[in-house]
mmCIF file of C-alpha atoms and ligand atoms in Angstrom:
data_model
loop_
_atom_site.group_PDB
_atom_site.id
_atom_site.type_symbol
_atom_site.label_atom_id
_atom_site.label_comp_id
_atom_site.label_asym_id
_atom_site.label_seq_id
_atom_site.Cartn_x
_atom_site.Cartn_y
_atom_site.Cartn_z
ATOM 1 C CA MET A 1 -13.129 1.713 -0.425
ATOM 2 C CA THR A 2 -14.897 -1.558 -0.485
ATOM 3 C CA SER A 3 -16.284 -0.998 2.981
ATOM 4 C CA GLN A 4 -15.856 2.414 4.493
ATOM 5 C CA PRO A 5 -19.232 3.536 5.791
ATOM 6 C CA LEU A 6 -17.577 6.113 7.980
ATOM 7 C CA GLN A 7 -15.192 7.690 5.568
ATOM 8 C CA ALA A 8 -15.964 11.375 5.483
ATOM 9 C CA PRO A 9 -17.097 13.313 2.445
ATOM 10 C CA ARG A 10 -14.463 15.325 0.686
ATOM 11 C CA ALA A 11 -14.335 18.929 1.830
ATOM 12 C CA PRO A 12 -15.373 21.351 -0.923
ATOM 13 C CA ASP A 13 -12.013 23.091 -0.719
ATOM 14 C CA ALA A 14 -10.014 19.883 -0.782
ATOM 15 C CA PRO A 15 -10.085 18.436 -4.300
ATOM 16 C CA ARG A 16 -9.285 14.747 -4.730
ATOM 17 C CA SER A 17 -6.785 15.365 -7.456
ATOM 18 C CA PHE A 18 -4.793 17.971 -9.302
ATOM 19 C CA PRO A 19 -4.920 16.725 -12.878
ATOM 20 C CA ALA A 20 -2.624 19.441 -14.198
ATOM 21 C CA ASP A 21 0.134 18.073 -12.032
ATOM 22 C CA HIS A 22 0.009 14.531 -13.322
ATOM 23 C CA GLU A 23 2.834 14.945 -15.744
ATOM 24 C CA GLU A 24 5.796 12.800 -14.922
ATOM 25 C CA VAL A 25 8.766 14.755 -13.634
ATOM 26 C CA THR A 26 12.268 13.701 -12.607
ATOM 27 C CA LEU A 27 13.450 14.989 -9.241
ATOM 28 C CA LEU A 28 16.724 14.568 -7.392
ATOM 29 C CA VAL A 29 17.138 13.042 -3.943
ATOM 30 C CA ASP A 30 18.525 15.936 -1.930
ATOM 31 C CA ALA A 31 18.690 13.971 1.322
ATOM 32 C CA ARG A 32 18.208 10.363 2.373
ATOM 33 C CA ILE A 33 17.539 10.117 6.086
ATOM 34 C CA ASP A 34 17.269 7.026 8.280
ATOM 35 C CA ALA A 35 14.017 8.074 9.946
ATOM 36 C CA ALA A 36 13.595 4.916 12.093
ATOM 37 C CA ASP A 37 14.407 1.210 12.022
ATOM 38 C CA GLY A 38 13.291 0.115 8.557
ATOM 39 C CA VAL A 39 12.120 3.581 7.467
ATOM 40 C CA VAL A 40 14.021 5.900 5.136
ATOM 41 C CA SER A 41 12.887 9.396 4.354
ATOM 42 C CA LEU A 42 13.718 11.028 1.039
ATOM 43 C CA VAL A 43 13.775 14.769 0.420
ATOM 44 C CA LEU A 44 13.179 15.467 -3.274
ATOM 45 C CA ARG A 45 13.905 18.648 -5.202
ATOM 46 C CA HIS A 46 13.630 19.762 -8.806
ATOM 47 C CA PRO A 47 17.031 19.612 -10.560
ATOM 48 C CA ASN A 48 16.775 23.297 -11.498
ATOM 49 C CA GLY A 49 15.731 24.290 -7.993
ATOM 50 C CA GLY A 50 12.309 25.437 -9.151
ATOM 51 C CA PRO A 51 9.052 25.167 -7.240
ATOM 52 C CA LEU A 52 7.134 21.899 -7.080
ATOM 53 C CA PRO A 53 3.341 21.635 -7.401
ATOM 54 C CA ALA A 54 1.381 22.709 -4.336
ATOM 55 C CA TRP A 55 -0.080 20.052 -2.050
ATOM 56 C CA ALA A 56 -2.208 19.809 1.063
ATOM 57 C CA PRO A 57 -1.939 17.424 4.047
ATOM 58 C CA GLY A 58 -3.007 13.887 3.128
ATOM 59 C CA ALA A 59 -1.639 14.102 -0.442
ATOM 60 C CA HIS A 60 0.557 11.416 -1.961
ATOM 61 C CA ILE A 61 2.799 11.134 -4.992
ATOM 62 C CA ASP A 62 3.453 8.261 -7.363
ATOM 63 C CA VAL A 63 7.080 7.155 -7.481
ATOM 64 C CA LEU A 64 7.909 5.435 -10.764
ATOM 65 C CA LEU A 65 10.756 3.069 -9.962
ATOM 66 C CA ASP A 66 13.287 2.018 -12.573
ATOM 67 C CA ASN A 67 12.304 -1.638 -12.031
ATOM 68 C CA GLY A 68 8.908 -0.797 -13.584
ATOM 69 C CA LEU A 69 6.928 -0.647 -10.336
ATOM 70 C CA ILE A 70 4.864 2.359 -9.319
ATOM 71 C CA ARG A 71 4.377 3.074 -5.632
ATOM 72 C CA GLN A 72 2.408 5.727 -3.754
ATOM 73 C CA TYR A 73 3.964 7.574 -0.821
ATOM 74 C CA SER A 74 2.364 10.277 1.316
ATOM 75 C CA LEU A 75 3.990 13.675 1.449
ATOM 76 C CA CYS A 76 5.132 14.410 4.983
ATOM 77 C CA GLY A 77 7.125 17.643 4.700
ATOM 78 C CA ASN A 78 5.906 21.210 4.993
ATOM 79 C CA PRO A 79 3.320 22.155 2.322
ATOM 80 C CA ALA A 80 4.539 25.770 2.496
ATOM 81 C CA ASP A 81 7.988 24.678 1.306
ATOM 82 C CA ARG A 82 7.419 24.586 -2.453
ATOM 83 C CA ALA A 83 11.082 23.724 -3.094
ATOM 84 C CA ALA A 84 11.018 20.234 -1.569
ATOM 85 C CA TRP A 85 8.839 17.175 -1.128
ATOM 86 C CA GLN A 86 9.501 14.649 1.624
ATOM 87 C CA ILE A 87 8.309 11.043 1.811
ATOM 88 C CA GLY A 88 8.866 8.180 4.258
ATOM 89 C CA VAL A 89 9.275 4.599 3.017
ATOM 90 C CA LEU A 90 8.949 1.530 5.227
ATOM 91 C CA LEU A 91 10.905 -1.538 4.130
ATOM 92 C CA GLU A 92 8.079 -4.057 3.907
ATOM 93 C CA PRO A 93 9.141 -7.489 5.205
ATOM 94 C CA GLU A 94 7.362 -9.026 2.251
ATOM 95 C CA SER A 95 8.235 -6.355 -0.260
ATOM 96 C CA ARG A 96 7.018 -7.036 -3.780
ATOM 97 C CA GLY A 97 9.984 -5.053 -5.058
ATOM 98 C CA GLY A 98 8.891 -1.469 -4.338
ATOM 99 C CA SER A 99 10.099 -0.601 -0.857
ATOM 100 C CA SER A 100 13.175 -2.838 -1.175
ATOM 101 C CA TYR A 101 14.154 -0.991 -4.366
ATOM 102 C CA VAL A 102 13.847 2.358 -2.592
ATOM 103 C CA HIS A 103 15.896 1.130 0.382
ATOM 104 C CA ASP A 104 18.572 -0.660 -1.624
ATOM 105 C CA ARG A 105 18.994 1.454 -4.735
ATOM 106 C CA ILE A 106 18.005 5.055 -4.083
ATOM 107 C CA ARG A 107 20.701 7.257 -2.592
ATOM 108 C CA GLU A 108 21.414 10.959 -2.199
ATOM 109 C CA GLY A 109 21.780 12.377 -5.702
ATOM 110 C CA SER A 110 19.647 9.662 -7.319
ATOM 111 C CA ALA A 111 17.151 10.735 -9.961
ATOM 112 C CA VAL A 112 13.578 9.706 -9.146
ATOM 113 C CA ARG A 113 10.615 9.917 -11.495
ATOM 114 C CA VAL A 114 7.399 11.039 -9.811
ATOM 115 C CA ARG A 115 3.823 12.048 -10.631
ATOM 116 C CA GLY A 116 1.314 14.016 -8.634
ATOM 117 C CA PRO A 117 0.471 15.087 -6.059
ATOM 118 C CA ARG A 118 -2.994 13.587 -5.573
ATOM 119 C CA ASN A 119 -5.137 13.744 -2.452
ATOM 120 C CA THR A 120 -7.609 11.001 -1.528
ATOM 121 C CA PHE A 121 -7.258 11.684 2.205
ATOM 122 C CA PRO A 122 -7.865 15.401 2.770
ATOM 123 C CA LEU A 123 -7.750 17.000 6.196
ATOM 124 C CA ARG A 124 -11.213 18.408 6.789
ATOM 125 C CA PRO A 125 -11.480 21.472 9.007
ATOM 126 C CA ALA A 126 -12.889 20.940 12.502
ATOM 127 C CA GLN A 127 -12.842 22.477 15.958
ATOM 128 C CA HIS A 128 -11.447 19.269 17.458
ATOM 129 C CA HIS A 129 -9.335 16.593 15.796
ATOM 130 C CA ARG A 130 -8.364 13.101 16.858
ATOM 131 C CA PHE A 131 -5.554 11.601 14.766
ATOM 132 C CA VAL A 132 -4.640 7.915 14.850
ATOM 133 C CA ALA A 133 -1.436 6.667 13.198
ATOM 134 C CA GLY A 134 0.096 3.215 13.050
ATOM 135 C CA GLY A 135 3.706 2.719 11.911
ATOM 136 C CA VAL A 136 4.519 4.466 8.651
ATOM 137 C CA GLY A 137 0.888 5.663 8.621
ATOM 138 C CA ILE A 138 2.323 8.633 10.501
ATOM 139 C CA THR A 139 3.453 10.160 7.170
ATOM 140 C CA PRO A 140 0.150 11.756 6.053
ATOM 141 C CA ILE A 141 -0.889 12.364 9.664
ATOM 142 C CA LEU A 142 2.297 14.325 10.389
ATOM 143 C CA ALA A 143 1.382 17.051 7.913
ATOM 144 C CA MET A 144 -2.175 17.016 9.283
ATOM 145 C CA VAL A 145 -1.187 17.621 12.906
ATOM 146 C CA GLU A 146 1.115 20.442 11.862
ATOM 147 C CA ALA A 147 -1.737 22.012 9.870
ATOM 148 C CA ALA A 148 -4.189 21.574 12.746
ATOM 149 C CA GLU A 149 -1.694 23.202 15.091
ATOM 150 C CA ALA A 150 -1.179 26.106 12.690
ATOM 151 C CA ALA A 151 -4.970 26.532 12.407
ATOM 152 C CA GLY A 152 -5.281 26.762 16.191
ATOM 153 C CA ALA A 153 -7.510 23.677 16.374
ATOM 154 C CA ASP A 154 -7.717 21.440 19.399
ATOM 155 C CA TRP A 155 -6.054 18.169 18.408
ATOM 156 C CA ARG A 156 -4.602 14.979 19.834
ATOM 157 C CA LEU A 157 -2.561 12.231 18.184
ATOM 158 C CA LEU A 158 -2.359 8.577 19.149
ATOM 159 C CA TYR A 159 0.703 7.073 17.453
ATOM 160 C CA GLY A 160 1.470 3.359 17.696
ATOM 161 C CA GLY A 161 4.303 1.214 16.388
ATOM 162 C CA ARG A 162 6.068 -2.051 17.098
ATOM 163 C CA THR A 163 8.883 -0.463 19.109
ATOM 164 C CA ARG A 164 9.926 3.121 19.783
ATOM 165 C CA ALA A 165 12.936 2.661 17.499
ATOM 166 C CA SER A 166 10.639 1.691 14.613
ATOM 167 C CA MET A 167 8.556 4.863 14.881
ATOM 168 C CA ALA A 168 9.576 7.624 12.472
ATOM 169 C CA PHE A 169 9.465 11.395 12.996
ATOM 170 C CA LEU A 170 9.300 11.358 16.803
ATOM 171 C CA ASP A 171 11.576 14.409 16.741
ATOM 172 C CA ARG A 172 8.994 16.442 14.806
ATOM 173 C CA LEU A 173 6.284 15.469 17.282
ATOM 174 C CA ALA A 174 8.330 16.184 20.408
ATOM 175 C CA PRO A 175 7.424 19.913 20.581
ATOM 176 C CA TYR A 176 3.738 19.067 20.985
ATOM 177 C CA GLY A 177 4.148 17.518 24.422
ATOM 178 C CA ASP A 178 1.146 15.666 25.798
ATOM 179 C CA ARG A 179 -1.003 16.335 22.721
ATOM 180 C CA VAL A 180 0.846 13.353 21.270
ATOM 181 C CA LEU A 181 0.592 9.893 22.801
ATOM 182 C CA ILE A 182 3.538 7.769 21.640
ATOM 183 C CA ARG A 183 2.548 4.165 22.264
ATOM 184 C CA PRO A 184 5.036 1.499 21.089
ATOM 185 C CA GLN A 185 3.425 -1.905 21.370
ATOM 186 C CA ASP A 186 6.326 -3.524 23.259
ATOM 187 C CA GLU A 187 5.899 -0.929 26.027
ATOM 188 C CA TYR A 188 2.120 -0.342 26.084
ATOM 189 C CA GLY A 189 0.441 -3.237 24.261
ATOM 190 C CA LEU A 190 -2.384 -2.545 21.790
ATOM 191 C CA LEU A 191 -3.577 1.029 21.322
ATOM 192 C CA ASP A 192 -6.402 2.016 23.655
ATOM 193 C CA LEU A 193 -8.687 3.497 21.006
ATOM 194 C CA ALA A 194 -11.726 3.567 23.282
ATOM 195 C CA ALA A 195 -9.987 5.837 25.779
ATOM 196 C CA PHE A 196 -8.444 8.020 23.080
ATOM 197 C CA ILE A 197 -11.454 8.520 20.829
ATOM 198 C CA GLY A 198 -14.025 8.534 23.605
ATOM 199 C CA PRO A 199 -17.801 8.881 23.240
ATOM 200 C CA PRO A 200 -19.394 10.351 20.077
ATOM 201 C CA ARG A 201 -19.106 14.119 19.608
ATOM 202 C CA ALA A 202 -20.540 16.222 16.824
ATOM 203 C CA ASP A 203 -17.692 18.765 16.814
ATOM 204 C CA THR A 204 -14.811 16.318 16.352
ATOM 205 C CA LEU A 205 -13.324 14.627 13.289
ATOM 206 C CA VAL A 206 -11.112 11.549 13.303
ATOM 207 C CA HIS A 207 -8.402 10.863 10.708
ATOM 208 C CA ALA A 208 -6.544 7.558 10.723
ATOM 209 C CA CYS A 209 -3.819 5.869 8.685
ATOM 210 C CA GLY A 210 -2.035 2.618 9.396
ATOM 211 C CA PRO A 211 -2.273 -1.151 9.057
ATOM 212 C CA GLU A 212 -5.639 -2.736 8.287
ATOM 213 C CA PRO A 213 -6.319 -4.130 11.805
ATOM 214 C CA LEU A 214 -5.840 -0.658 13.296
ATOM 215 C CA LEU A 215 -8.165 0.926 10.727
ATOM 216 C CA ARG A 216 -10.843 -1.683 11.318
ATOM 217 C CA ALA A 217 -10.602 -1.128 15.071
ATOM 218 C CA THR A 218 -10.868 2.633 14.538
ATOM 219 C CA GLN A 219 -13.927 2.170 12.311
ATOM 220 C CA LYS A 220 -15.514 0.036 15.013
ATOM 221 C CA GLN A 221 -14.742 2.658 17.654
ATOM 222 C CA CYS A 222 -16.397 5.363 15.535
ATOM 223 C CA ALA A 223 -19.431 3.256 14.590
ATOM 224 C CA ASP A 224 -21.793 5.326 16.757
ATOM 225 C CA TRP A 225 -20.352 8.678 15.754
ATOM 226 C CA PRO A 226 -22.117 11.011 13.283
ATOM 227 C CA ALA A 227 -21.788 9.929 9.639
ATOM 228 C CA GLY A 228 -18.701 11.442 8.071
ATOM 229 C CA THR A 229 -16.679 11.608 11.279
ATOM 230 C CA LEU A 230 -13.906 9.296 10.193
ATOM 231 C CA GLY A 231 -11.491 9.736 7.307
ATOM 232 C CA ILE A 232 -9.067 6.896 6.674
ATOM 233 C CA GLU A 233 -6.321 5.984 4.253
ATOM 234 C CA ARG A 234 -5.380 2.393 3.547
ATOM 235 C CA PHE A 235 -1.996 1.028 2.464
ATOM 236 C CA ALA A 236 -3.567 -1.918 0.673
ATOM 237 C CA PRO A 237 -6.918 -2.810 -0.893
ATOM 238 C CA VAL A 238 -9.662 -4.213 1.282
ATOM 239 C CA ARG A 239 -10.225 -7.861 0.491
ATOM 240 C CA PRO A 240 -13.573 -8.224 -1.274
ATOM 241 C CA THR A 241 -16.366 -9.873 0.654
ATOM 242 C CA GLY A 242 -19.989 -10.818 -0.072
ATOM 243 C CA ALA A 243 -21.344 -9.516 -3.361
ATOM 244 C CA GLU A 244 -18.014 -7.905 -4.203
ATOM 245 C CA ALA A 245 -16.323 -11.303 -4.180
ATOM 246 C CA ALA A 246 -18.991 -12.777 -6.452
ATOM 247 C CA PRO A 247 -18.019 -13.951 -9.942
ATOM 248 C CA SER A 248 -17.962 -11.159 -12.493
ATOM 249 C CA ALA A 249 -19.964 -10.982 -15.710
ATOM 250 C CA SER A 250 -18.859 -9.402 -18.959
ATOM 251 C CA PHE A 251 -20.260 -6.000 -19.924
ATOM 252 C CA GLU A 252 -19.893 -3.307 -22.556
ATOM 253 C CA VAL A 253 -18.153 0.050 -22.097
ATOM 254 C CA VAL A 254 -18.865 2.933 -24.443
ATOM 255 C CA LEU A 255 -16.070 5.531 -24.495
ATOM 256 C CA THR A 256 -17.632 8.787 -25.637
ATOM 257 C CA ARG A 257 -14.540 10.892 -26.264
ATOM 258 C CA SER A 258 -12.679 8.250 -28.235
ATOM 259 C CA GLY A 259 -15.782 6.879 -29.942
ATOM 260 C CA ARG A 260 -15.021 3.259 -29.027
ATOM 261 C CA THR A 261 -17.248 0.476 -27.701
ATOM 262 C CA LEU A 262 -15.397 -2.355 -25.942
ATOM 263 C CA THR A 263 -16.333 -5.565 -24.161
ATOM 264 C CA VAL A 264 -14.928 -6.191 -20.673
ATOM 265 C CA PRO A 265 -14.736 -9.954 -20.084
ATOM 266 C CA PRO A 266 -15.178 -11.435 -16.588
ATOM 267 C CA ASP A 267 -11.460 -11.939 -16.026
ATOM 268 C CA ARG A 268 -10.227 -8.502 -17.129
ATOM 269 C CA SER A 269 -10.636 -4.963 -15.814
ATOM 270 C CA VAL A 270 -12.011 -1.942 -17.633
ATOM 271 C CA LEU A 271 -8.523 -0.472 -17.402
ATOM 272 C CA ASP A 272 -6.961 -3.549 -19.062
ATOM 273 C CA VAL A 273 -9.387 -3.383 -21.963
ATOM 274 C CA VAL A 274 -9.187 0.382 -22.432
ATOM 275 C CA GLU A 275 -5.399 0.321 -22.299
ATOM 276 C CA GLU A 276 -5.192 -2.523 -24.793
ATOM 277 C CA ALA A 277 -7.393 -0.539 -27.173
ATOM 278 C CA GLY A 278 -4.822 2.268 -27.085
ATOM 279 C CA VAL A 279 -7.068 4.778 -25.339
ATOM 280 C CA PRO A 280 -4.944 7.063 -23.144
ATOM 281 C CA VAL A 281 -5.813 6.733 -19.460
ATOM 282 C CA LEU A 282 -3.966 7.529 -16.235
ATOM 283 C CA PHE A 283 -3.356 4.782 -13.718
ATOM 284 C CA SER A 284 -0.913 3.854 -11.016
ATOM 285 C CA CYS A 285 -1.639 1.174 -8.376
ATOM 286 C CA ARG A 286 -4.025 -0.997 -10.457
ATOM 287 C CA GLU A 287 -5.589 -2.218 -7.191
ATOM 288 C CA GLY A 288 -8.147 0.435 -6.330
ATOM 289 C CA THR A 289 -6.218 2.323 -3.652
ATOM 290 C CA CYS A 290 -4.558 5.372 -5.242
ATOM 291 C CA GLY A 291 -7.429 7.126 -7.045
ATOM 292 C CA THR A 292 -5.438 7.854 -10.215
ATOM 293 C CA CYS A 293 -7.781 6.056 -12.633
ATOM 294 C CA GLU A 294 -10.984 7.733 -11.363
ATOM 295 C CA THR A 295 -13.222 8.204 -14.413
ATOM 296 C CA ASP A 296 -16.539 10.002 -14.952
ATOM 297 C CA VAL A 297 -19.510 7.709 -15.543
ATOM 298 C CA LEU A 298 -22.057 9.208 -17.946
ATOM 299 C CA GLU A 299 -24.556 6.318 -18.042
ATOM 300 C CA GLY A 300 -24.978 3.018 -16.223
ATOM 301 C CA THR A 301 -24.387 1.924 -12.632
ATOM 302 C CA PRO A 302 -20.870 1.077 -11.491
ATOM 303 C CA ASP A 303 -20.192 -1.927 -9.260
ATOM 304 C CA HIS A 304 -17.668 -0.226 -6.958
ATOM 305 C CA ARG A 305 -14.805 -2.432 -5.783
ATOM 306 C CA ASP A 306 -12.224 0.199 -4.874
ATOM 307 C CA SER A 307 -10.768 1.388 -1.563
ATOM 308 C CA VAL A 308 -11.011 5.117 -2.304
ATOM 309 C CA LEU A 309 -14.592 6.361 -2.778
ATOM 310 C CA ASP A 310 -16.741 7.053 0.264
ATOM 311 C CA GLU A 311 -20.333 5.928 0.629
ATOM 312 C CA ASP A 312 -21.821 9.157 -0.767
ATOM 313 C CA GLU A 313 -19.565 9.056 -3.808
ATOM 314 C CA ARG A 314 -20.460 5.422 -4.414
ATOM 315 C CA ALA A 315 -24.152 6.186 -4.136
ATOM 316 C CA THR A 316 -24.049 8.969 -6.744
ATOM 317 C CA GLY A 317 -22.241 6.662 -9.183
ATOM 318 C CA GLU A 318 -20.793 9.707 -10.957
ATOM 319 C CA THR A 319 -17.275 8.291 -11.042
ATOM 320 C CA MET A 320 -15.579 4.905 -10.781
ATOM 321 C CA LEU A 321 -12.082 3.478 -10.375
ATOM 322 C CA ILE A 322 -11.716 1.552 -13.598
ATOM 323 C CA CYS A 323 -8.785 -0.597 -12.463
ATOM 324 C CA VAL A 324 -11.035 -2.676 -10.183
ATOM 325 C CA SER A 325 -14.676 -1.562 -10.382
ATOM 326 C CA ARG A 326 -17.124 -3.145 -12.781
ATOM 327 C CA SER A 327 -20.719 -2.661 -13.948
ATOM 328 C CA CYS A 328 -23.989 -3.615 -12.282
ATOM 329 C CA GLY A 329 -25.674 -3.787 -15.695
ATOM 330 C CA PRO A 330 -24.765 -4.774 -19.250
ATOM 331 C CA ARG A 331 -23.461 -1.331 -20.269
ATOM 332 C CA LEU A 332 -21.515 1.635 -18.952
ATOM 333 C CA VAL A 333 -20.850 4.918 -20.732
ATOM 334 C CA LEU A 334 -17.570 6.518 -19.671
ATOM 335 C CA ASP A 335 -16.015 9.915 -20.313
ATOM 336 C CA LEU A 336 -12.929 8.506 -22.008
HETATM 337 S S1 FES B 1 -4.928 2.832 -10.665
HETATM 338 FE FE1 FES B 1 -4.972 3.230 -8.524
HETATM 339 S S2 FES B 1 -7.112 3.284 -8.066
HETATM 340 FE FE2 FES B 1 -7.013 2.650 -10.146
#
């Protein structure tokens, strides 16, 4: 992410992606559930009833809509159920055509093209967990709390939303009693993160997903905690600031596997140029949030502008998100 000093390193047993599962597949909508005001949940199954790729809490899939848009939705079902995937989709008031298409056009029995799963937000094991969810940000967190419960960890969830009626999956959280704090804003006001997260502890990890103001407040609350405490997932890219908002220069990319050398002009991305040259490359969001276009860097120093990599990953410079990130120098060598 463009500014995530507290995002935790990836656990060794929690890979970012599962490249073998990136083939596009068409699934059927087995159930379409009104999960809350403005939120529909889709249960997807393979048409032949076969198993779907395995996933872990925090994973998302790409949904390739028939209007040409690609959207990422977190999996929120049970990872042990290999026969079905479940997602939750909030109807965005200012939808750019993704969530409104899902709400208006996708019904039970609809065919839906998907890719994945991919995990840029893994649940890292810990003795104590604090989960923070805002609105539809509950979707990845839901699978995390169920996994933490199954692992016998000590955990608490703070879940905020506009109103109780707008908050999805309250029924699945009900069995956990006072481990879950349901805090609709019209009843409780803003979330009390200070009281929930408390003072720094070395044995506790925090995972958060929700709107940008909530994530920024959570980052601030964890500022004095040990590095790597906080893992977050954003819905949208962080707006560039400072050096990242500076004008871009052109640079050269050398693609070792395809034997091409291309120039990336200031107003185009590496992905644009590589795609135009006919070099096969995976991508989805094109805005630095999904992780699909992550590419190995063999030489040169990337100018990271994404919302996915943590500080350690940025510092090593071993990979970059080519849809948004650029080069600090005149030349990059990529494994493409
Ligand atoms: S395509 Fe999503 S991060 Fe690059």
